[in-house]
Amino acid sequence: LHLFDHNMRKIYLSLGSNQGSRLNNLQTACIEISNYALKINASSPIYETAPWGKSDQPWFYNLLLEIDSPYEPDQLLEICLHIEKKLGRIRKIKWDQRIIDIDILYFGDLVIETESLKIPHPEIQNRRFNLLPLVVLNPLLIHPILKKNQKELLAHCDDDLTCHLTTEKLNHDLL
């Protein structure tokens, strides 16, 4: 992997898990992310969320990370996919159960639309489990296409799936 220019951008990753030890899966994914010279600046609280898109499965633990990355967006996607695979993710059915899911929500104010990568993530404005932690981390962050901040997007979000805070916490000493 070659390094992106040294001008780091604010990047937001969404992590979700609904198989096995959900907290442990999130913790392990964060450790793996740290191992790639991706600096975790902040993490949201952990939310427990009803499954989105396919309801007949266990509830998710979700959290967001604000990171710095020396990599280009497509390289960061490859890293996320590699971490998912390393932790045992198998992709069969869209929106199905997963040990870990890592999505790039925002990469600074970049807008990218390729076959394999869409930034900002096209579903942010439709998912409470993305918007609630984004409002915690950066409520005034502007969506580069919709031109609304995260608080405004949350206020207009039609997603009525349950999404509540947990008392679970990452062990930041391990990161």
C-alpha atoms as a printed R data frame, in Angstrom:
    type eleno elety resid chain resno       x       y      z
1   ATOM     1    CA   LEU     A     1   0.000   0.000  0.000
2   ATOM     2    CA   HIS     A     2   1.372   3.390 -0.828
3   ATOM     3    CA   LEU     A     3   0.649   6.263  1.495
4   ATOM     4    CA   PHE     A     4  -1.754   9.068  0.755
5   ATOM     5    CA   ASP     A     5  -0.447  12.636  1.069
6   ATOM     6    CA   HIS     A     6   0.351  13.516  4.649
7   ATOM     7    CA   ASN     A     7  -2.633  15.834  4.891
8   ATOM     8    CA   MET     A     8  -4.882  13.645  7.048
9   ATOM     9    CA   ARG     A     9  -8.669  14.018  6.740
10  ATOM    10    CA   LYS     A    10 -11.450  13.305  9.226
11  ATOM    11    CA   ILE     A    11 -12.754   9.881  8.386
12  ATOM    12    CA   TYR     A    12 -15.695   8.099  9.996
13  ATOM    13    CA   LEU     A    13 -16.052   4.331 10.104
14  ATOM    14    CA   SER     A    14 -19.162   2.467 11.220
15  ATOM    15    CA   LEU     A    15 -18.618  -0.878 12.959
16  ATOM    16    CA   GLY     A    16 -21.374  -3.376 13.631
17  ATOM    17    CA   SER     A    17 -21.605  -6.923 14.990
18  ATOM    18    CA   ASN     A    18 -24.462  -9.310 15.758
19  ATOM    19    CA   GLN     A    19 -22.754 -12.707 16.033
20  ATOM    20    CA   GLY     A    20 -20.856 -14.170 18.962
21  ATOM    21    CA   SER     A    21 -19.480 -11.737 21.525
22  ATOM    22    CA   ARG     A    22 -20.508  -8.471 19.901
23  ATOM    23    CA   LEU     A    23 -18.391  -6.325 22.249
24  ATOM    24    CA   ASN     A    24 -15.330  -8.522 21.735
25  ATOM    25    CA   ASN     A    25 -15.805  -8.386 17.954
26  ATOM    26    CA   LEU     A    26 -15.916  -4.578 18.004
27  ATOM    27    CA   GLN     A    27 -12.859  -4.445 20.297
28  ATOM    28    CA   THR     A    28 -10.876  -6.827 18.066
29  ATOM    29    CA   ALA     A    29 -11.800  -4.840 14.943
30  ATOM    30    CA   CYS     A    30 -10.584  -1.631 16.621
31  ATOM    31    CA   ILE     A    31  -7.280  -3.301 17.517
32  ATOM    32    CA   GLU     A    32  -6.882  -4.465 13.903
33  ATOM    33    CA   ILE     A    33  -7.685  -0.947 12.639
34  ATOM    34    CA   SER     A    34  -4.977   0.455 14.946
35  ATOM    35    CA   ASN     A    35  -2.499  -2.093 13.557
36  ATOM    36    CA   TYR     A    36  -2.772  -0.455 10.104
37  ATOM    37    CA   ALA     A    37  -1.410   2.956 11.132
38  ATOM    38    CA   LEU     A    38  -4.993   4.183 11.343
39  ATOM    39    CA   LYS     A    39  -5.173   6.519 14.330
40  ATOM    40    CA   ILE     A    40  -8.434   6.319 16.269
41  ATOM    41    CA   ASN     A    41  -9.159   9.881 17.426
42  ATOM    42    CA   ALA     A    42 -12.560   9.215 18.962
43  ATOM    43    CA   SER     A    43 -15.120   6.466 19.349
44  ATOM    44    CA   SER     A    44 -18.830   6.864 19.902
45  ATOM    45    CA   PRO     A    45 -20.714   5.080 22.640
46  ATOM    46    CA   ILE     A    46 -21.890   1.586 21.705
47  ATOM    47    CA   TYR     A    47 -25.512   1.365 20.594
48  ATOM    48    CA   GLU     A    48 -27.679  -1.736 20.484
49  ATOM    49    CA   THR     A    49 -29.756  -1.681 17.336
50  ATOM    50    CA   ALA     A    50 -32.557  -3.680 15.815
51  ATOM    51    CA   PRO     A    51 -31.362  -5.287 12.561
52  ATOM    52    CA   TRP     A    52 -31.693  -3.031  9.519
53  ATOM    53    CA   GLY     A    53 -32.739  -4.407  6.145
54  ATOM    54    CA   LYS     A    54 -33.303  -7.999  7.314
55  ATOM    55    CA   SER     A    55 -35.183  -8.323 10.602
56  ATOM    56    CA   ASP     A    56 -35.009 -12.073 11.346
57  ATOM    57    CA   GLN     A    57 -31.608 -12.017 13.057
58  ATOM    58    CA   PRO     A    58 -29.992 -10.973 16.369
59  ATOM    59    CA   TRP     A    59 -29.655  -7.307 17.355
60  ATOM    60    CA   PHE     A    60 -26.456  -5.430 16.539
61  ATOM    61    CA   TYR     A    61 -23.914  -3.576 18.566
62  ATOM    62    CA   ASN     A    62 -22.840  -0.511 16.562
63  ATOM    63    CA   LEU     A    63 -20.276   2.192 17.113
64  ATOM    64    CA   LEU     A    64 -18.508   4.842 15.072
65  ATOM    65    CA   LEU     A    65 -14.847   5.701 14.946
66  ATOM    66    CA   GLU     A    66 -13.287   8.963 13.886
67  ATOM    67    CA   ILE     A    67  -9.899   8.076 12.454
68  ATOM    68    CA   ASP     A    68  -6.941   9.559 10.632
69  ATOM    69    CA   SER     A    69  -5.684   7.567  7.666
70  ATOM    70    CA   PRO     A    70  -2.553   7.888  5.567
71  ATOM    71    CA   TYR     A    71  -4.257   5.758  2.894
72  ATOM    72    CA   GLU     A    72  -6.323   6.622 -0.142
73  ATOM    73    CA   PRO     A    73 -10.051   5.752  0.098
74  ATOM    74    CA   ASP     A    74  -9.813   2.604 -2.048
75  ATOM    75    CA   GLN     A    75  -6.875   1.382  0.036
76  ATOM    76    CA   LEU     A    76  -8.837   2.024  3.226
77  ATOM    77    CA   LEU     A    77 -11.732  -0.013  1.801
78  ATOM    78    CA   GLU     A    78  -9.326  -2.907  1.106
79  ATOM    79    CA   ILE     A    79  -8.070  -2.708  4.706
80  ATOM    80    CA   CYS     A    80 -11.644  -2.758  6.067
81  ATOM    81    CA   LEU     A    81 -12.544  -5.771  3.896
82  ATOM    82    CA   HIS     A    82  -9.344  -7.549  4.940
83  ATOM    83    CA   ILE     A    83 -10.118  -6.986  8.647
84  ATOM    84    CA   GLU     A    84 -13.689  -8.254  8.167
85  ATOM    85    CA   LYS     A    85 -12.376 -11.408  6.475
86  ATOM    86    CA   LYS     A    86  -9.656 -11.923  9.102
87  ATOM    87    CA   LEU     A    87 -12.286 -11.762 11.861
88  ATOM    88    CA   GLY     A    88 -14.384 -14.378 10.052
89  ATOM    89    CA   ARG     A    89 -16.930 -12.412  8.052
90  ATOM    90    CA   ILE     A    90 -18.491 -14.412  5.248
91  ATOM    91    CA   ARG     A    91 -20.581 -12.493  2.709
92  ATOM    92    CA   LYS     A    92 -23.522 -14.544  1.441
93  ATOM    93    CA   ILE     A    93 -26.814 -12.705  1.889
94  ATOM    94    CA   LYS     A    94 -27.155  -8.914  1.864
95  ATOM    95    CA   TRP     A    95 -27.841  -7.474  5.353
96  ATOM    96    CA   ASP     A    96 -27.416 -10.911  6.966
97  ATOM    97    CA   GLN     A    97 -25.825 -11.698 10.341
98  ATOM    98    CA   ARG     A    98 -22.193 -10.808 10.613
99  ATOM    99    CA   ILE     A    99 -19.310 -11.128 13.017
100 ATOM   100    CA   ILE     A   100 -18.153  -7.677 11.934
101 ATOM   101    CA   ASP     A   101 -19.150  -5.048  9.416
102 ATOM   102    CA   ILE     A   102 -16.935  -2.032  8.751
103 ATOM   103    CA   ASP     A   103 -18.278   0.757  6.536
104 ATOM   104    CA   ILE     A   104 -16.582   3.983  5.497
105 ATOM   105    CA   LEU     A   105 -19.211   6.670  6.134
106 ATOM   106    CA   TYR     A   106 -17.237   9.821  5.379
107 ATOM   107    CA   PHE     A   107 -13.717  10.461  4.103
108 ATOM   108    CA   GLY     A   108 -13.291  14.165  4.748
109 ATOM   109    CA   ASP     A   109 -15.550  15.949  2.285
110 ATOM   110    CA   LEU     A   110 -14.746  13.623 -0.605
111 ATOM   111    CA   VAL     A   111 -17.500  12.365 -2.882
112 ATOM   112    CA   ILE     A   112 -16.625   9.067 -4.566
113 ATOM   113    CA   GLU     A   113 -18.909   6.882 -6.639
114 ATOM   114    CA   THR     A   114 -17.336   3.816 -8.156
115 ATOM   115    CA   GLU     A   115 -18.542   0.241 -8.580
116 ATOM   116    CA   SER     A   116 -16.873  -0.844 -5.322
117 ATOM   117    CA   LEU     A   117 -16.888   2.334 -3.230
118 ATOM   118    CA   LYS     A   118 -19.432   5.051 -2.495
119 ATOM   119    CA   ILE     A   119 -18.441   7.897 -0.170
120 ATOM   120    CA   PRO     A   120 -20.259   9.280  1.658
121 ATOM   121    CA   HIS     A   121 -22.017   6.001  2.411
122 ATOM   122    CA   PRO     A   122 -25.336   6.196  0.490
123 ATOM   123    CA   GLU     A   123 -27.503   5.107  3.459
124 ATOM   124    CA   ILE     A   124 -26.253   7.428  6.239
125 ATOM   125    CA   GLN     A   125 -29.342   9.640  6.160
126 ATOM   126    CA   ASN     A   126 -31.618   6.572  6.415
127 ATOM   127    CA   ARG     A   127 -29.966   4.891  9.415
128 ATOM   128    CA   ARG     A   128 -30.435   5.998 13.015
129 ATOM   129    CA   PHE     A   129 -27.601   3.676 14.049
130 ATOM   130    CA   ASN     A   130 -25.250   5.839 11.933
131 ATOM   131    CA   LEU     A   131 -26.761   9.223 12.735
132 ATOM   132    CA   LEU     A   132 -27.040   8.919 16.533
133 ATOM   133    CA   PRO     A   133 -23.306   8.286 17.025
134 ATOM   134    CA   LEU     A   134 -22.397  10.831 14.326
135 ATOM   135    CA   VAL     A   135 -24.366  13.452 16.254
136 ATOM   136    CA   VAL     A   136 -22.355  12.509 19.364
137 ATOM   137    CA   LEU     A   137 -18.996  12.716 17.572
138 ATOM   138    CA   ASN     A   138 -19.539  15.634 15.189
139 ATOM   139    CA   PRO     A   139 -23.102  17.035 15.072
140 ATOM   140    CA   LEU     A   140 -22.206  19.861 12.688
141 ATOM   141    CA   LEU     A   141 -20.371  17.697 10.143
142 ATOM   142    CA   ILE     A   142 -21.853  18.566  6.749
143 ATOM   143    CA   HIS     A   143 -22.893  15.793  4.371
144 ATOM   144    CA   PRO     A   144 -21.058  16.820  1.171
145 ATOM   145    CA   ILE     A   145 -23.935  15.851 -1.147
146 ATOM   146    CA   LEU     A   146 -27.046  16.613  0.936
147 ATOM   147    CA   LYS     A   147 -25.497  19.808  2.399
148 ATOM   148    CA   LYS     A   148 -27.070  19.146  5.815
149 ATOM   149    CA   ASN     A   149 -25.337  18.547  9.120
150 ATOM   150    CA   GLN     A   150 -25.766  15.327 11.104
151 ATOM   151    CA   LYS     A   151 -28.295  16.841 13.523
152 ATOM   152    CA   GLU     A   152 -30.456  17.935 10.592
153 ATOM   153    CA   LEU     A   153 -30.165  14.520  8.954
154 ATOM   154    CA   LEU     A   154 -31.205  12.823 12.215
155 ATOM   155    CA   ALA     A   155 -34.179  15.184 12.622
156 ATOM   156    CA   HIS     A   156 -35.443  14.142  9.171
157 ATOM   157    CA   CYS     A   157 -34.549  10.427  9.389
158 ATOM   158    CA   ASP     A   158 -37.534   8.104  8.858
159 ATOM   159    CA   ASP     A   159 -35.793   5.063 10.394
160 ATOM   160    CA   ASP     A   160 -37.942   3.988 13.353
161 ATOM   161    CA   LEU     A   161 -35.895   0.914 14.335
162 ATOM   162    CA   THR     A   162 -34.918   0.786 17.995
163 ATOM   163    CA   CYS     A   163 -31.414   2.094 18.641
164 ATOM   164    CA   HIS     A   164 -30.370   2.666 22.253
165 ATOM   165    CA   LEU     A   165 -27.182   3.261 24.207
166 ATOM   166    CA   THR     A   166 -25.572   0.330 25.983
167 ATOM   167    CA   THR     A   167 -23.404   0.447 29.081
168 ATOM   168    CA   GLU     A   168 -20.707  -1.502 27.208
169 ATOM   169    CA   LYS     A   169 -17.395   0.256 26.583
170 ATOM   170    CA   LEU     A   170 -14.318  -0.388 24.500
171 ATOM   171    CA   ASN     A   171 -11.084  -0.979 26.400
172 ATOM   172    CA   HIS     A   172  -9.098   1.958 25.004
173 ATOM   173    CA   ASP     A   173  -5.943   0.700 26.742
174 ATOM   174    CA   LEU     A   174  -5.793  -2.053 24.118
175 ATOM   175    CA   LEU     A   175  -5.912   0.353 21.159
